[in-house]
XYZ file of C-alpha atoms in Angstrom:
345
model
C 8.984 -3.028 -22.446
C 6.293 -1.252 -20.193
C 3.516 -0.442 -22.046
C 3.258 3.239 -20.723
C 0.974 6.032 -22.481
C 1.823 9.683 -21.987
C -1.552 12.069 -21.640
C 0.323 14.767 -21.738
C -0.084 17.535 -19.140
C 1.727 15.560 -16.343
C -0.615 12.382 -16.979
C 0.562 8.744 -17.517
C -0.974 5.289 -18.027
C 0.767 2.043 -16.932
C -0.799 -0.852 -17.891
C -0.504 -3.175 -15.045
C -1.260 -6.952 -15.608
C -3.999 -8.838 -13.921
C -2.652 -12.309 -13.619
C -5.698 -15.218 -15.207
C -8.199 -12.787 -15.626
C -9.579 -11.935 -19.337
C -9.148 -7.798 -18.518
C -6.122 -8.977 -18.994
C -4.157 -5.302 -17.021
C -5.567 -2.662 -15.177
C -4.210 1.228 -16.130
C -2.871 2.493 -13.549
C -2.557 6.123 -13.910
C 0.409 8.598 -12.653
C -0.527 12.044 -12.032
C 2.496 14.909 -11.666
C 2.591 16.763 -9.086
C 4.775 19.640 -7.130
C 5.458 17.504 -4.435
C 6.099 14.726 -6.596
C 4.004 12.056 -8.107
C 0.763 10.347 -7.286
C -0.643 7.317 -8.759
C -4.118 6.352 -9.362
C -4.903 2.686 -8.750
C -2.023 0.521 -7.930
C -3.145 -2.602 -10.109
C -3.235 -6.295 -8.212
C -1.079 -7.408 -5.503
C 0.936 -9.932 -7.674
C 4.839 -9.938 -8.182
C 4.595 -9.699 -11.924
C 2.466 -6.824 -11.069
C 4.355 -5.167 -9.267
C 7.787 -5.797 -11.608
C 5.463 -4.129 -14.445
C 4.281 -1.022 -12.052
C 8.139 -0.137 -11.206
C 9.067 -0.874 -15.407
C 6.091 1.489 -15.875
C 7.120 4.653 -13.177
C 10.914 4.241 -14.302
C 9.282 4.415 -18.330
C 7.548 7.411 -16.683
C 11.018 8.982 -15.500
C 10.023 8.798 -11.875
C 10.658 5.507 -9.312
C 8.475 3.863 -6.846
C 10.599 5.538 -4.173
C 9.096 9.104 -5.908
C 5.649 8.623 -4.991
C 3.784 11.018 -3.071
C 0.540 9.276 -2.826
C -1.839 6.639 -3.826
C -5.685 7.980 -4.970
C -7.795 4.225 -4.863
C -10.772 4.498 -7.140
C -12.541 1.775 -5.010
C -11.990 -1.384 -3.296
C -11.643 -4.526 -5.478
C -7.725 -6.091 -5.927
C -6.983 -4.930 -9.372
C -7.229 -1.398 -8.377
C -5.983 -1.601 -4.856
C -3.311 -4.857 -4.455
C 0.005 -2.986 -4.208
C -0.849 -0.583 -2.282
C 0.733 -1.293 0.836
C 3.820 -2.313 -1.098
C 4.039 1.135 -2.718
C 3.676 2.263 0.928
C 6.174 0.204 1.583
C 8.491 1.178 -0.337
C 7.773 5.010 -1.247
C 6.023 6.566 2.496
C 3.391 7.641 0.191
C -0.031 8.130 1.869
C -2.955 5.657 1.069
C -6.544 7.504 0.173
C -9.842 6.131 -0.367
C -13.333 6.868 0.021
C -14.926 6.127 3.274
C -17.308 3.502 2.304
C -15.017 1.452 0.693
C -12.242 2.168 3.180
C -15.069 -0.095 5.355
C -14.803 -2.638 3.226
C -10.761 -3.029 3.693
C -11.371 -2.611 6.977
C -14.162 -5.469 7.684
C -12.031 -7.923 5.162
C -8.845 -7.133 7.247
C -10.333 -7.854 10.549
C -13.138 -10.965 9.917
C -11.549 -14.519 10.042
C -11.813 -16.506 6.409
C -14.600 -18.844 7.789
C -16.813 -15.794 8.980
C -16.715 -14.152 5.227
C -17.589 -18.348 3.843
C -20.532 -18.549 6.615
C -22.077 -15.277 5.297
C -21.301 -16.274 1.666
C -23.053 -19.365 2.392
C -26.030 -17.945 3.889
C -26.452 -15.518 1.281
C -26.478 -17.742 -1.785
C -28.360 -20.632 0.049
C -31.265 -17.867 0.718
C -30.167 -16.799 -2.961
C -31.674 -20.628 -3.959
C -28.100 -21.678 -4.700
C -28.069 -25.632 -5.233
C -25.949 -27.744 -3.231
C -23.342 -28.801 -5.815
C -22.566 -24.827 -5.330
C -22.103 -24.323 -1.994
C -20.183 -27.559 -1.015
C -16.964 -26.276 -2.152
C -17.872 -23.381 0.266
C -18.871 -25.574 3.480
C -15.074 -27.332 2.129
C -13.082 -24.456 1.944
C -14.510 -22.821 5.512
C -13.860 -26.476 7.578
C -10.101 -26.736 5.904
C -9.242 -22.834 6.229
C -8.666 -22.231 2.697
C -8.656 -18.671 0.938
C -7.543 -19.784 -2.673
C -8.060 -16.689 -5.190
C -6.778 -13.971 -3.139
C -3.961 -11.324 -3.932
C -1.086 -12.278 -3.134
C -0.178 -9.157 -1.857
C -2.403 -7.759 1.236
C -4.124 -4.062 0.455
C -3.291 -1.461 2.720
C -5.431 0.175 5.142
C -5.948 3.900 3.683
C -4.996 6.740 6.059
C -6.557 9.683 4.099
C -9.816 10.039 3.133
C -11.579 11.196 -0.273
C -14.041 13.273 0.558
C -16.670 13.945 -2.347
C -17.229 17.355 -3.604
C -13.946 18.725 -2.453
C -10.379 19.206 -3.910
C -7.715 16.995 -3.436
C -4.454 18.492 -1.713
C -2.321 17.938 -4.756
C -0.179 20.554 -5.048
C -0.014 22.728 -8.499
C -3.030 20.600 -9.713
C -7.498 20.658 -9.346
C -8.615 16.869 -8.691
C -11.736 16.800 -7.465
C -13.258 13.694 -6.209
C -16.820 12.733 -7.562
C -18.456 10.131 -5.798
C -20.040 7.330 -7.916
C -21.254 4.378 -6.159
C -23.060 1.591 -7.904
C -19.565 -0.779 -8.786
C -18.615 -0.569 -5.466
C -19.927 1.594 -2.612
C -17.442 3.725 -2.073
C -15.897 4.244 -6.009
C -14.790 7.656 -6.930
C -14.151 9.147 -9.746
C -11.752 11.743 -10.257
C -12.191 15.225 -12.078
C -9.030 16.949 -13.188
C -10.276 20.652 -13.558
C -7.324 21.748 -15.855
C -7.552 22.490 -19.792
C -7.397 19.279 -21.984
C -3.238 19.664 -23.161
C -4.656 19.022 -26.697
C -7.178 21.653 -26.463
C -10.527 19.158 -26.945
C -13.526 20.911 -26.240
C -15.249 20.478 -22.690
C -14.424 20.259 -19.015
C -11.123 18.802 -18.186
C -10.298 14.966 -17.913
C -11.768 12.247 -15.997
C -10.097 9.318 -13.829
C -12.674 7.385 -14.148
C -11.998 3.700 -12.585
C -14.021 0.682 -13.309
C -17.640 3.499 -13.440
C -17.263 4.768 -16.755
C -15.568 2.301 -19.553
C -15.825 2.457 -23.538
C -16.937 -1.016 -23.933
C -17.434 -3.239 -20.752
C -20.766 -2.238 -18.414
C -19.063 -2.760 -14.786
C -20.625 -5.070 -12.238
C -23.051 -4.500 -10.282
C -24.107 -6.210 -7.360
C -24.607 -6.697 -3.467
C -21.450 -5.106 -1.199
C -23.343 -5.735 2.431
C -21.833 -5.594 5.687
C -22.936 -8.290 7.364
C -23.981 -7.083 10.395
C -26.082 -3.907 8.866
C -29.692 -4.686 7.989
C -30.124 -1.704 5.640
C -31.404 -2.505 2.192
C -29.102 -0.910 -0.421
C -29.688 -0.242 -4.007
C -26.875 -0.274 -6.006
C -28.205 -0.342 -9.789
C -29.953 2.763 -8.167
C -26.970 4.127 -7.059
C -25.228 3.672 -10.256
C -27.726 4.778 -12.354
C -27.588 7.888 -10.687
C -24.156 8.185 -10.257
C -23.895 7.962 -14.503
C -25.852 11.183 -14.872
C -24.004 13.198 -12.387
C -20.488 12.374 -14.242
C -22.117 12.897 -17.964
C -23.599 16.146 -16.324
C -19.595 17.184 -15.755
C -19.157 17.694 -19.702
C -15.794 16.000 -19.831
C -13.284 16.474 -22.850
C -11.985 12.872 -22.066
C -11.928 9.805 -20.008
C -9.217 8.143 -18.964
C -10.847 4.418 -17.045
C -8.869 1.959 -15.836
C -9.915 -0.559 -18.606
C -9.231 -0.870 -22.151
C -8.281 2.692 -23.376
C -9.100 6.881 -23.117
C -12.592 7.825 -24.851
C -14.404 10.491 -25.590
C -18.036 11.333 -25.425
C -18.202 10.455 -21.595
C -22.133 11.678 -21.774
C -22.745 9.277 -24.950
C -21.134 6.195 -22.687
C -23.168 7.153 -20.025
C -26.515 7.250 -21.747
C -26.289 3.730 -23.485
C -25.150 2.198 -20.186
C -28.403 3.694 -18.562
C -30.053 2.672 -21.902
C -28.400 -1.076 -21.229
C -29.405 -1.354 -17.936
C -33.142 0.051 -18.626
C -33.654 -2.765 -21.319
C -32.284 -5.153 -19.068
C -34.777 -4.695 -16.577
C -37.649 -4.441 -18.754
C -35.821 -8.319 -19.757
C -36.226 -9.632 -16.392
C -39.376 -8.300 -15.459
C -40.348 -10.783 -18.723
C -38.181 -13.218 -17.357
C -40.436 -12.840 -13.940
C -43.766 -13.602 -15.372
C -43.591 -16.912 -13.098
C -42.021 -16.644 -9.789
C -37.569 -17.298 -9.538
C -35.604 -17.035 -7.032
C -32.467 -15.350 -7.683
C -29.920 -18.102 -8.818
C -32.955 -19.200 -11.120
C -33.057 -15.477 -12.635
C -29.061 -16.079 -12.834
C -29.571 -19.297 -14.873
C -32.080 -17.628 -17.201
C -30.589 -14.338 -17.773
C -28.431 -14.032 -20.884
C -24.607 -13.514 -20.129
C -21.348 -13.409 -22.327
C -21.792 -17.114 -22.796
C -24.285 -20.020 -21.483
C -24.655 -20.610 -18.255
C -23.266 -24.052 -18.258
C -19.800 -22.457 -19.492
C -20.064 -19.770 -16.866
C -17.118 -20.797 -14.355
C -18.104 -21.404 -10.604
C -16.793 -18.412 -9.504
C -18.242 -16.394 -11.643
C -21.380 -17.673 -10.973
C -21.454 -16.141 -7.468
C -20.989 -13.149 -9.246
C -23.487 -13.809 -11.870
C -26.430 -13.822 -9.118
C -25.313 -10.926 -6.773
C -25.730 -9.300 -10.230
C -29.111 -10.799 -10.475
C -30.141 -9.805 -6.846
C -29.102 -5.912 -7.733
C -31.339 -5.886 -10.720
C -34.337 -7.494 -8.419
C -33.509 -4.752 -5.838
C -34.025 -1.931 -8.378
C -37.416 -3.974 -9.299
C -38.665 -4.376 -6.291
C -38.025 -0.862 -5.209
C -39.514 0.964 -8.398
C -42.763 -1.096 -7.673
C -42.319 -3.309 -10.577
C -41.596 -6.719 -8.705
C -42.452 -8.301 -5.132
C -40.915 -11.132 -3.116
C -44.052 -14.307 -2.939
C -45.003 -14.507 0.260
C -43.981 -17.804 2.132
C -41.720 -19.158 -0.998
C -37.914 -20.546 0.865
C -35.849 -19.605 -0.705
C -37.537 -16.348 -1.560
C -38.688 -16.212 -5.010
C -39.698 -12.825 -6.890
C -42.419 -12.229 -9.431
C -43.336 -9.049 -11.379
C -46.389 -6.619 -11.020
């Protein structure tokens, strides 16, 4: 059986697997509305996936056919796989916040060995050994994309705009912008009265920004051919106290289950991410480049056990937490090092 949660008030959570991957599913939430229902998230682009996304509408009382439209908190796979298959199979409209909508875009249109060759570049100017990026220099001279969905996302044709109400008729979703995780991820504020009466300001859709018991990644989303320095762990840091500003009776993320106390979350992930710095500004005492920070920095396990792939992940991480050092005037790049290597102050 679907494992399905009913919210009440028109709200559902489907809990859509995520095939190898320790998350384990992704909730994908279905939202009622007057012109009929709209999910939020689609969960990754995997068969099984998708067999547990139509289990979980029919559980719902609705069909895939049904669906109006698809919100897309951000970007990544697990959140935005099936979309064109729902499109595909319901009409329903696609919408996503610009910046990420970018991101679909650039990864639609660049050949395989152009997103390798950046890769490359950037974790061979990251200090990445060799042993780590011949797999890469492999996979780009035999054409190979292993680890991708095998479903392809959809292009969105709508747009979330943030600040502004979503055209969902007979309900208030407002869209909250909340980059950090990715740079376009929304969050999405239903302005409504909790169904159970909890104290506070409606319900939050809340993605992969705001969860009970993971702190989301955070690291480098670039486009390759734009020279501006971003910030993320700025971004998200900011974006935590805007959505813990909303006074929310509940969350409802797309990981691990509804909370309350979205302000409390919010302030012990800034809390987190404060101590962590302070950590690697330590760490920086003597001069690392950023796979060296990677390879010092204390993760979920050691770094020998870390797998390769995430490793890449590991030190885009790193790099995000340098950024937010370096631009707070607490760490500088050492002039001349190759690769660069960054030291505190």
């Amino acid at each position: 059986m679907p494992h399905v949660i009913d919210h009440r008030g028109g709200v559902w959570s489907i809990a859509v697997p995520i095939p190898d991957n320790p998350l384990g599913h992704t909730l994908v939430h279905v939202l009622e509305t007057d012109r009929g229902p709209v999910l939020i998230d689609t969960g990754w682009g995997d068969p099984d996936s998708w067999d547990a996304l139509a289990a979980g509408l029919t559980a719902c009382g609705t069909d895939v056919t049904e669906l109006h439209g698809v919100l897309v908190t951000h970007h990544h796979p697990d959140h935005h796989g099936l979309s064109a298959r729902v499109r595909e199979a319901s009409g329903a409209w696609i919408a996503m916040h610009a910046a990420d909508t970018e991101v679909v875009r650039r990864t639609r249109e660049a050949e395989p060995g152009t997103w390798l060759t950046y890769l490359i570049g950037k974790l061979g100017a990251a200090g990445a050994p060799e042993e780590h990026l011949a797999p890469l220099y492999a996979a780009r001279a035999e054409g190979r994309t292993r680890g991708l969905p095998d479903e392809r996302p959809a292009l969105p044709d709508r747009e979330i705009v943030p600040g502004e109400l979503l055209d969902l008729a007979g309900r208030r979703l407002r869209a909250i912008w909340t980059p950090g995780h990715t740079p376009g991820h929304v969050c999405l504020h239903l302005e409504e009265a909790h169904p159970a009466a909890h104290p506070g300001n409606g319900r939050l859709f809340s993605g992969d920004h705001l969860l009970p018991g993971i702190s989301p990644h955070v690291g480098l989303y670039e486009d390759p051919d734009d020279a501006t320095v971003t910030d993320p762990l700025g971004d998200y840091l900011d974006s935590l106290e805007r959505i813990a500003r909303l006074g929310v009776a509940e969350v409802l993320p797309a990981h691990q289950h509804a909370f309350t106390s979205a302000a409390e979350r919010a302030a012990e992930l800034v809390a987190h991410h404060e101590e962590r710095l302070g950590g690697l500004r330590a760490l920086l005492a003597a001069p690392l480049t950023p796979w060296q920070l990677a390879e010092t920095m204390t993760w979920n396990r050691p770094w020998a056990e870390i797998p390769y792939g995430s490793r890449t992940i590991a030190v885009s991480e790193a790099e995000a937490h340098l950024r937010r050092l370096v631009k707070t005037g607490l760490a500088e790049p050492v002039p001349g090092s190759d690769p660069v290597a960054y030291v505190a102050v």
